[in-house]
PDB file of C-alpha atoms in Angstrom:
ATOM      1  CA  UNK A   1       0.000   0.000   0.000  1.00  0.00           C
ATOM      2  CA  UNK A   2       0.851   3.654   0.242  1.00  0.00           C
ATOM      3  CA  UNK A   3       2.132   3.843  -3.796  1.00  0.00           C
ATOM      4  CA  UNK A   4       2.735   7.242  -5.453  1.00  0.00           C
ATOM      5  CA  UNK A   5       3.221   7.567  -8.850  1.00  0.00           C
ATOM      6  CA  UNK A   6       5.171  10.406 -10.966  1.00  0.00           C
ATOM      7  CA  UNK A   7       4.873  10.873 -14.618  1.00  0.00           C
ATOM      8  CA  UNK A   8       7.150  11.520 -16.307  1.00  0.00           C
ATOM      9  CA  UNK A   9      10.158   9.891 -14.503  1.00  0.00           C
ATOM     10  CA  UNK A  10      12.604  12.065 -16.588  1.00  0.00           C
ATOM     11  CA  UNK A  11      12.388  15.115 -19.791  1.00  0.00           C
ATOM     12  CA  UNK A  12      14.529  17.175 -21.682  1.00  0.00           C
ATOM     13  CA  UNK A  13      13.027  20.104 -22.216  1.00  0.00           C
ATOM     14  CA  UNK A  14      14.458  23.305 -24.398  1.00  0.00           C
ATOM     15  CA  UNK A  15      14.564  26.561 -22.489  1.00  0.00           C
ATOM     16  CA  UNK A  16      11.631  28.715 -22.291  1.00  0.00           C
ATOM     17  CA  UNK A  17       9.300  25.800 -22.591  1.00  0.00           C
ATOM     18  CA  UNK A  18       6.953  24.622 -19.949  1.00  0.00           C
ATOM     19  CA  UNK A  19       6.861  21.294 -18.710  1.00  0.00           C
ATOM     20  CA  UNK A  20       3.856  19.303 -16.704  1.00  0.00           C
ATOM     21  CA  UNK A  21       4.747  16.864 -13.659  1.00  0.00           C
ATOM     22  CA  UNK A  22       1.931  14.953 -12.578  1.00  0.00           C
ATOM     23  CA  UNK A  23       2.008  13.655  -8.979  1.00  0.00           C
ATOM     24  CA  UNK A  24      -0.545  10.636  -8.029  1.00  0.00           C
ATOM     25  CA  UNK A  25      -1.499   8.731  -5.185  1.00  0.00           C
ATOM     26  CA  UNK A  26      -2.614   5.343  -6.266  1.00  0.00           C
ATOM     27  CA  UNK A  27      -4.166   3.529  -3.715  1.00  0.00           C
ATOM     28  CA  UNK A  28      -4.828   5.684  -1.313  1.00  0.00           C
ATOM     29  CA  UNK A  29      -6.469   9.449  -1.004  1.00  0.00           C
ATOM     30  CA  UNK A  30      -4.434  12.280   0.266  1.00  0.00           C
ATOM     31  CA  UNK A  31      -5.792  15.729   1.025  1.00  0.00           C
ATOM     32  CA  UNK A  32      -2.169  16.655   1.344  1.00  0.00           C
ATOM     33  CA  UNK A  33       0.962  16.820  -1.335  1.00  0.00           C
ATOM     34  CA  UNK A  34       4.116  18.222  -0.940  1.00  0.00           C
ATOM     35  CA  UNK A  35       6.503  19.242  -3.939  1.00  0.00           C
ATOM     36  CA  UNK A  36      10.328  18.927  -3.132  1.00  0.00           C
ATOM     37  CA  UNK A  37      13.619  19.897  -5.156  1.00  0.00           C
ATOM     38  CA  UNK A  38      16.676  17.824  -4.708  1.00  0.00           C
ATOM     39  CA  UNK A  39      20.067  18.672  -5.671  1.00  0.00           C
ATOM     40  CA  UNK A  40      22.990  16.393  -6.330  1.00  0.00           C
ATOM     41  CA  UNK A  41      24.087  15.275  -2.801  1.00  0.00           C
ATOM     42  CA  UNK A  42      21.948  17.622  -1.045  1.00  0.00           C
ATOM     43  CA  UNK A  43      18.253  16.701   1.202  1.00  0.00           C
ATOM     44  CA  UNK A  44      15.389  17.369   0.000  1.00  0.00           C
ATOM     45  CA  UNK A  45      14.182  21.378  -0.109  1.00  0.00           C
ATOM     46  CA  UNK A  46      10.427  21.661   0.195  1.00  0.00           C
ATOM     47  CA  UNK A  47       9.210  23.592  -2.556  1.00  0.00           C
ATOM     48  CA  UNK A  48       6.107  24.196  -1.873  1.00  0.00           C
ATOM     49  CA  UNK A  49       2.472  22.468   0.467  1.00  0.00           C
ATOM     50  CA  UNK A  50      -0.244  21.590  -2.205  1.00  0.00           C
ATOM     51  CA  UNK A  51      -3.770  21.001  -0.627  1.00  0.00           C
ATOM     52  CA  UNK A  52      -7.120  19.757  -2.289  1.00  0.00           C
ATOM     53  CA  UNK A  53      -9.684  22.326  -3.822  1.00  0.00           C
ATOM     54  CA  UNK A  54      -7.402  25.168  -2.242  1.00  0.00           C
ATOM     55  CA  UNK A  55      -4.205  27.160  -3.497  1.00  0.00           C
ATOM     56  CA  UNK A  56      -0.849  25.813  -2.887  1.00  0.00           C
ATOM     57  CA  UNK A  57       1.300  27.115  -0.109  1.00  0.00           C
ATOM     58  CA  UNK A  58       5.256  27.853  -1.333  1.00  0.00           C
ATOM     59  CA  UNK A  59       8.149  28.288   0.450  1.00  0.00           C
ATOM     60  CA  UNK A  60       9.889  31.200   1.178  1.00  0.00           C
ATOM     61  CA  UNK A  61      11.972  31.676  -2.394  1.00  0.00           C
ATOM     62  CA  UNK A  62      10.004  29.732  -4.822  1.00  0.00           C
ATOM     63  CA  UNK A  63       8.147  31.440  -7.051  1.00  0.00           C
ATOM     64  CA  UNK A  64       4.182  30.782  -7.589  1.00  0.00           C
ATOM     65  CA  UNK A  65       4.319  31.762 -10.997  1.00  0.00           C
ATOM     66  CA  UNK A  66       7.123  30.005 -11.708  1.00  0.00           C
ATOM     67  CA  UNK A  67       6.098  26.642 -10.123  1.00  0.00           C
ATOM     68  CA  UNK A  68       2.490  26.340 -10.608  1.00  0.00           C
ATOM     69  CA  UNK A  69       0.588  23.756  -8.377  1.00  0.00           C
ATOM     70  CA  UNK A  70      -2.719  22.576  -9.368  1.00  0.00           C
ATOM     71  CA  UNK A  71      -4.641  19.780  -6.794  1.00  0.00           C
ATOM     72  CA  UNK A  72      -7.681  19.157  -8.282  1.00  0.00           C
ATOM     73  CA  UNK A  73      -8.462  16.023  -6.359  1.00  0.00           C
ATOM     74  CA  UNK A  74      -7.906  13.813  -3.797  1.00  0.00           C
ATOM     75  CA  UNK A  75      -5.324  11.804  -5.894  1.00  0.00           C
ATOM     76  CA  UNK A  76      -3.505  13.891  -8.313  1.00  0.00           C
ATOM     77  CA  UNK A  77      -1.281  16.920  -7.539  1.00  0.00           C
ATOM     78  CA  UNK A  78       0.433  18.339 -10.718  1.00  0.00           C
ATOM     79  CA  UNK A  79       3.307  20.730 -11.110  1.00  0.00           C
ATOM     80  CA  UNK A  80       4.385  23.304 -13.929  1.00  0.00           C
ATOM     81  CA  UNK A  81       7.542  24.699 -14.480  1.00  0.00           C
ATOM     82  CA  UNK A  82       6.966  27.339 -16.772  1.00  0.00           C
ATOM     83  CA  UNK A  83       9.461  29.352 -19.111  1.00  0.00           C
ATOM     84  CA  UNK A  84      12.039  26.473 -17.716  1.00  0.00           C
ATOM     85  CA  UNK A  85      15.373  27.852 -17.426  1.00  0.00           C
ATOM     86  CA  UNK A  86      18.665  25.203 -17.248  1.00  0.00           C
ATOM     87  CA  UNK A  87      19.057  26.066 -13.437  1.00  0.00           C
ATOM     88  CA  UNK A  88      15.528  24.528 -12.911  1.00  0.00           C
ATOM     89  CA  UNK A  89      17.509  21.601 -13.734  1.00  0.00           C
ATOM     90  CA  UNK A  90      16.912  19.034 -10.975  1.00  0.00           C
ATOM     91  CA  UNK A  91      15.068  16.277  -9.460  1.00  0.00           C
ATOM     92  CA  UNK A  92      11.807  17.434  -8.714  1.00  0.00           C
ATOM     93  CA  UNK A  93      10.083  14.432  -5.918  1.00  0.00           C
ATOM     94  CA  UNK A  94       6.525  14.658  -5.090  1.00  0.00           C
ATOM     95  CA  UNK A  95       5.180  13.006  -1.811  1.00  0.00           C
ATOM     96  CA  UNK A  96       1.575  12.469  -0.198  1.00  0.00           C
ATOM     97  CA  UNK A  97      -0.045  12.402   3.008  1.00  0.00           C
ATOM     98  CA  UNK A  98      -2.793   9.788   3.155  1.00  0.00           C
ATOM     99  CA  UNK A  99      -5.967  10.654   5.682  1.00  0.00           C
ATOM    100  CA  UNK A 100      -5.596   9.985   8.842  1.00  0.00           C
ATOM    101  CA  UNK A 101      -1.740   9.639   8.913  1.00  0.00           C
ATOM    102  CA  UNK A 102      -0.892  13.505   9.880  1.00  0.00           C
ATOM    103  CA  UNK A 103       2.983  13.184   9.944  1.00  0.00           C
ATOM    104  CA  UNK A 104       3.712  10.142   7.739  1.00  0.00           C
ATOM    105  CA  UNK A 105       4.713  11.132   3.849  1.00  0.00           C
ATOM    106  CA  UNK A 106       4.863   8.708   1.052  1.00  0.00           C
ATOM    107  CA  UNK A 107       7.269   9.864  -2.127  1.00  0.00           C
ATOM    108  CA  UNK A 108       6.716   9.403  -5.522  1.00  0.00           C
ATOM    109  CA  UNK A 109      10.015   8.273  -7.847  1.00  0.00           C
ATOM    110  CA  UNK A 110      10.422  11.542  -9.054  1.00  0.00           C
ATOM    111  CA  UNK A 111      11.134  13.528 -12.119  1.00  0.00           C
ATOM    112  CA  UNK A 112      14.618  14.245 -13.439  1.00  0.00           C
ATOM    113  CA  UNK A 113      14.252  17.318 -15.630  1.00  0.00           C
ATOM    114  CA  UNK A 114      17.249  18.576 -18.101  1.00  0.00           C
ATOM    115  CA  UNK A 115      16.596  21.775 -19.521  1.00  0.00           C
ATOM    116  CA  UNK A 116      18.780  22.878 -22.418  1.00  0.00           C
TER     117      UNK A 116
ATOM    118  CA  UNK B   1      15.977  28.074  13.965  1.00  0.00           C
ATOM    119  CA  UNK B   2      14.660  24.357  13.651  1.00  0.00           C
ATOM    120  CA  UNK B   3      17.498  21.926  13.183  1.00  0.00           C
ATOM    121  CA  UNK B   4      17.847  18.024  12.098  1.00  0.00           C
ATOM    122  CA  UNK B   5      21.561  16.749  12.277  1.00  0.00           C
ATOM    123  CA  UNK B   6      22.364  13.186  11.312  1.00  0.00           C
ATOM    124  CA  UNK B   7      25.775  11.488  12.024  1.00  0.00           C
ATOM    125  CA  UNK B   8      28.213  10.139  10.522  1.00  0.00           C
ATOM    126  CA  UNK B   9      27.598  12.180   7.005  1.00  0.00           C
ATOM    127  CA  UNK B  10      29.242   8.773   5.677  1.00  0.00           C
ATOM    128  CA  UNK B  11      30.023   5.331   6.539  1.00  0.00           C
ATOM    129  CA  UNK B  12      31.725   1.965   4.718  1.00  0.00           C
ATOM    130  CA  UNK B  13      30.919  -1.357   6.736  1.00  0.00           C
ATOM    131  CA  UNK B  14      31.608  -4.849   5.745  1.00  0.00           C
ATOM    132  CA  UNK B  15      28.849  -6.980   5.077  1.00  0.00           C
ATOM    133  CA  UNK B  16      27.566  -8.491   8.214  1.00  0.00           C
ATOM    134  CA  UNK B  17      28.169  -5.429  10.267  1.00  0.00           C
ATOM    135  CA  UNK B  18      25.994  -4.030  12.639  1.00  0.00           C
ATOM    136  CA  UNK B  19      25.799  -0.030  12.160  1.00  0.00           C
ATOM    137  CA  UNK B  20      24.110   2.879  14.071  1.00  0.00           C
ATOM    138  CA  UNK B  21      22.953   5.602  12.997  1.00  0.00           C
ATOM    139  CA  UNK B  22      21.920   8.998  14.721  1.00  0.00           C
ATOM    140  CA  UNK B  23      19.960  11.613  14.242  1.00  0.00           C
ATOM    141  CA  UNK B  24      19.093  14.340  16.842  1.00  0.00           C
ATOM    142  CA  UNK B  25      16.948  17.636  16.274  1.00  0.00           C
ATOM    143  CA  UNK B  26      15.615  21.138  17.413  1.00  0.00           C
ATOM    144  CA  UNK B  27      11.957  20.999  16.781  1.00  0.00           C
ATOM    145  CA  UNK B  28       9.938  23.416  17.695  1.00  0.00           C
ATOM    146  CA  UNK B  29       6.355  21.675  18.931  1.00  0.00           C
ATOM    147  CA  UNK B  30       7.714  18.187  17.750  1.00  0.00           C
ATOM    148  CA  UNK B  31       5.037  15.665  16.448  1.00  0.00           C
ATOM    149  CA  UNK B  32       7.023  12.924  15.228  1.00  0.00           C
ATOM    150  CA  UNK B  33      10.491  11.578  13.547  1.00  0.00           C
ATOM    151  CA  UNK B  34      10.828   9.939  10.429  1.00  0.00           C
ATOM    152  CA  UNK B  35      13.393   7.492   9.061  1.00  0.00           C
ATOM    153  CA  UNK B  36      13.729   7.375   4.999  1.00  0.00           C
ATOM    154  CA  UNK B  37      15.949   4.691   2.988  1.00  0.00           C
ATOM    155  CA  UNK B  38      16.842   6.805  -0.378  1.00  0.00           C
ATOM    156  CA  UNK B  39      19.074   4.746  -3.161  1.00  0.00           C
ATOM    157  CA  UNK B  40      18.858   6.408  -6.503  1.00  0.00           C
ATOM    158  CA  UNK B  41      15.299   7.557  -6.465  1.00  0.00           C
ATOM    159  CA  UNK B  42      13.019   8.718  -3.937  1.00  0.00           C
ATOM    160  CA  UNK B  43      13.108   8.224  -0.487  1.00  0.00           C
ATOM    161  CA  UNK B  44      11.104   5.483   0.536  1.00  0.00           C
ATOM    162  CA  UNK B  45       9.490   4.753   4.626  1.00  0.00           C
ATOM    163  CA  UNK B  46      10.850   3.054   6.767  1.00  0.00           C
ATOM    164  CA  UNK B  47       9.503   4.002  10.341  1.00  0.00           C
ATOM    165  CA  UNK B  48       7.832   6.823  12.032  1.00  0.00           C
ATOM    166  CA  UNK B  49       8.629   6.761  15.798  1.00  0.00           C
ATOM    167  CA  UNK B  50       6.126   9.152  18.098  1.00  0.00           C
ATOM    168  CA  UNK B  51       7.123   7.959  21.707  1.00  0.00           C
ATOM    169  CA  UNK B  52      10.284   7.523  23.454  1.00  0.00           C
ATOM    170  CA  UNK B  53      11.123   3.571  24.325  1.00  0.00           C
ATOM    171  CA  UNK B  54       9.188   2.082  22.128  1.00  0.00           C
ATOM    172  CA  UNK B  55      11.799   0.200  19.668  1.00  0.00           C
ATOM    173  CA  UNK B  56       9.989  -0.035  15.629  1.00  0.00           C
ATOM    174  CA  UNK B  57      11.432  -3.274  14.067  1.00  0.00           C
ATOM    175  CA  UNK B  58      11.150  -4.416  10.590  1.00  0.00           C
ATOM    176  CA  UNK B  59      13.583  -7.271   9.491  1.00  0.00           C
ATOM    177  CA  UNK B  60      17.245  -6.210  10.436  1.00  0.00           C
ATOM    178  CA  UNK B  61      16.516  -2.426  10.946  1.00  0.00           C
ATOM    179  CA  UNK B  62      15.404  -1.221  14.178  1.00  0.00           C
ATOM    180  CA  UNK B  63      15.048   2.322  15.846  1.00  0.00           C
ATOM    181  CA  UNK B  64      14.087   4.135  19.173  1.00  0.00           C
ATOM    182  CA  UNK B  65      13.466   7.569  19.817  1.00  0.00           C
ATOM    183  CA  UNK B  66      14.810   9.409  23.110  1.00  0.00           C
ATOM    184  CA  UNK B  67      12.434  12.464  23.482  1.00  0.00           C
ATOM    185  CA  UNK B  68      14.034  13.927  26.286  1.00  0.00           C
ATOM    186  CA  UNK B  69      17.556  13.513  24.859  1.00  0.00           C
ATOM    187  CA  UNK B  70      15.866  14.504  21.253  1.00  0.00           C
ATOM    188  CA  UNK B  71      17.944  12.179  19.197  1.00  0.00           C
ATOM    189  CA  UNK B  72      16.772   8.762  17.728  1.00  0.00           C
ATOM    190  CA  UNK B  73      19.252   5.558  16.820  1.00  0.00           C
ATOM    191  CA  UNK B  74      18.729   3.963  13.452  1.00  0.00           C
ATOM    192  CA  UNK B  75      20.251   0.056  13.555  1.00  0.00           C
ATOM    193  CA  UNK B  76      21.073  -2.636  10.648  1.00  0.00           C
ATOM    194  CA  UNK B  77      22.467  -5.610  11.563  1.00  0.00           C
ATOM    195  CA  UNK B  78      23.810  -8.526   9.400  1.00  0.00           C
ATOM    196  CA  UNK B  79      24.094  -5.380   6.497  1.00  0.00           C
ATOM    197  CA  UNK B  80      24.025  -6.568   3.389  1.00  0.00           C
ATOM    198  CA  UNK B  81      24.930  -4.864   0.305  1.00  0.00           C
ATOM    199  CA  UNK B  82      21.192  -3.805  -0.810  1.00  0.00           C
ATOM    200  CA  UNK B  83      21.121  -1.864   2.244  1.00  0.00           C
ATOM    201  CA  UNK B  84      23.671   0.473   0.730  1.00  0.00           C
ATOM    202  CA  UNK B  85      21.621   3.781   0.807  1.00  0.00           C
ATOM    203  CA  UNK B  86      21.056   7.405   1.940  1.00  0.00           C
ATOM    204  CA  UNK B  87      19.547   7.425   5.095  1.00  0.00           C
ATOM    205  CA  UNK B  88      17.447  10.559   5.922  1.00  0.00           C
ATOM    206  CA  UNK B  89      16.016  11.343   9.164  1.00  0.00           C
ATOM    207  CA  UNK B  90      12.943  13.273   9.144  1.00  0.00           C
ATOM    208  CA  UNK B  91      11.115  15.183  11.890  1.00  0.00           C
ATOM    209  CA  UNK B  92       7.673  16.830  11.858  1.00  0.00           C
ATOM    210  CA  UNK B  93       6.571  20.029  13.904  1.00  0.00           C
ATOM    211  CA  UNK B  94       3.558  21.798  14.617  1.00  0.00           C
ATOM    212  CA  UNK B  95       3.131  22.794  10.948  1.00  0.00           C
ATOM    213  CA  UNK B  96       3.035  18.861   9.752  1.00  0.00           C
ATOM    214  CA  UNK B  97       6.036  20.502   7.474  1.00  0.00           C
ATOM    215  CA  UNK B  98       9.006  17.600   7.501  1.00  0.00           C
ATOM    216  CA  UNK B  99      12.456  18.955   8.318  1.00  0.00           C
ATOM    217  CA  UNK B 100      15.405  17.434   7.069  1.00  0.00           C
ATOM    218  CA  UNK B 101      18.572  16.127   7.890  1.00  0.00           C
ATOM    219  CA  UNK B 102      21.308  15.949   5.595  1.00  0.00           C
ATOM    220  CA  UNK B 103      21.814  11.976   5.495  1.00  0.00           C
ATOM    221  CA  UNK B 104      23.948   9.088   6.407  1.00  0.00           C
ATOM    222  CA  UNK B 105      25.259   7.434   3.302  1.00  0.00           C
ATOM    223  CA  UNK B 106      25.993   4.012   3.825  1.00  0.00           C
ATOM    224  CA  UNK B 107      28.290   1.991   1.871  1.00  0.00           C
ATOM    225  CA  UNK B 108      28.061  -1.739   2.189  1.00  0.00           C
ATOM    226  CA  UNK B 109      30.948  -3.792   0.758  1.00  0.00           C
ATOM    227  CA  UNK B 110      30.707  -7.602   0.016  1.00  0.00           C
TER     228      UNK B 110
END
């Protein structure tokens, strides 16, 4: 149990394009998604809280327009990275927080994204 | 300023070692700590400890949590070389947010 899914696991992207990274939980519903950023050899840096029906809560730094979150339901967060740029470069992880487990967050595989 | 440090940064063991690994934090309003196994994709769960004492076990990993001394153990025993890894240490305050440590990598040679 507790399987997230990302899609697409990696793109190369040209700059100034926008790319689509769709987050889902598969067997279980989570009110709750969290978008991180990973660099080589470095933890995870939360990018930004995504909860259902509501607008997206970002970290100090990331831009909303930039990264847009969309949660349209209980089992499908998705991510934009608009105008992409080759320092958006990264590994971009998604995780979610079933019901009733407040603390406990299950991660997706993640996204590598190249942009040229 | 809420902290998570993990210790070693880096470790090579033989296999059949037992290791130890620690974590220890400054949480603000702590809810609960969080062990994570990452290899070469996402972290995946391992435990989530809430209460001191109480030992989680799963197979050859173990951990505790010491509340009062805010640091939690992480043990492998018997490693073997699939449990060569990132291990991240996790802990959850008031705000649900998860704050980080930097990792333990583990290296297990045959």
């Amino acid at each position: 149990g507790a399987v997230v899914s990302q899609h697409p696991s990696w793109v190369i992207c040209k700059s100034g394009t926008s790319v689509k990274i769709e987050c889902r939980s598969l067997d279980f519903q989570a009110t709750t998604m969290f978008w991180y950023r990973q660099f080589p050899k470095q933890s995870l840096m939360l990018m930004a809280t995504s909860n259902e029906g509501s607008k997206a809560t970002y970290e100090q730094g990331v831009e909303k327009d930039k990264f847009l979150i969309n949660h349209a339901s209980l089992t499908l967060s998705t991510l934009t990275v608009t105008s992409a740029h080759p320092e958006d470069s990264s590994f971009y992880i998604c995780s979610a927080r079933p019901l009733g487990t407040p603390d406990t967050q299950y991660f997706g595989p993640g996204t590598r994204l190249t942009v040229l | 300023e809420d902290k998570v440090v993990q210790s070693p940064l880096s470790l090579v063991v033989h296999e059949g070692d037992t290791v130890t690994l620690n974590c220890s934090y400054e949480v603000t309003n702590f809810r609960s700590l969080l062990w994570y196994k990452q290899e070469k994709k996402a972290p995946t769960f391992l435990f989530m400890l809430t209460s001191s004492g109480i030992e989680k076990k799963s197979g050859r990993l173990s951990s505790i949590l010491d509340k009062k001394e805010l640091f939690s153990i992480l043990n492998i025993t018997a490693t073997q070389t699939g449990d060569s890894a990132v291990y991240l240490c996790a802990v959850c305050g008031n705000n649900r947010k998860l704050i980080w440590g930097l990792g333990t990598s583990l290296a297990v040679n045959p």
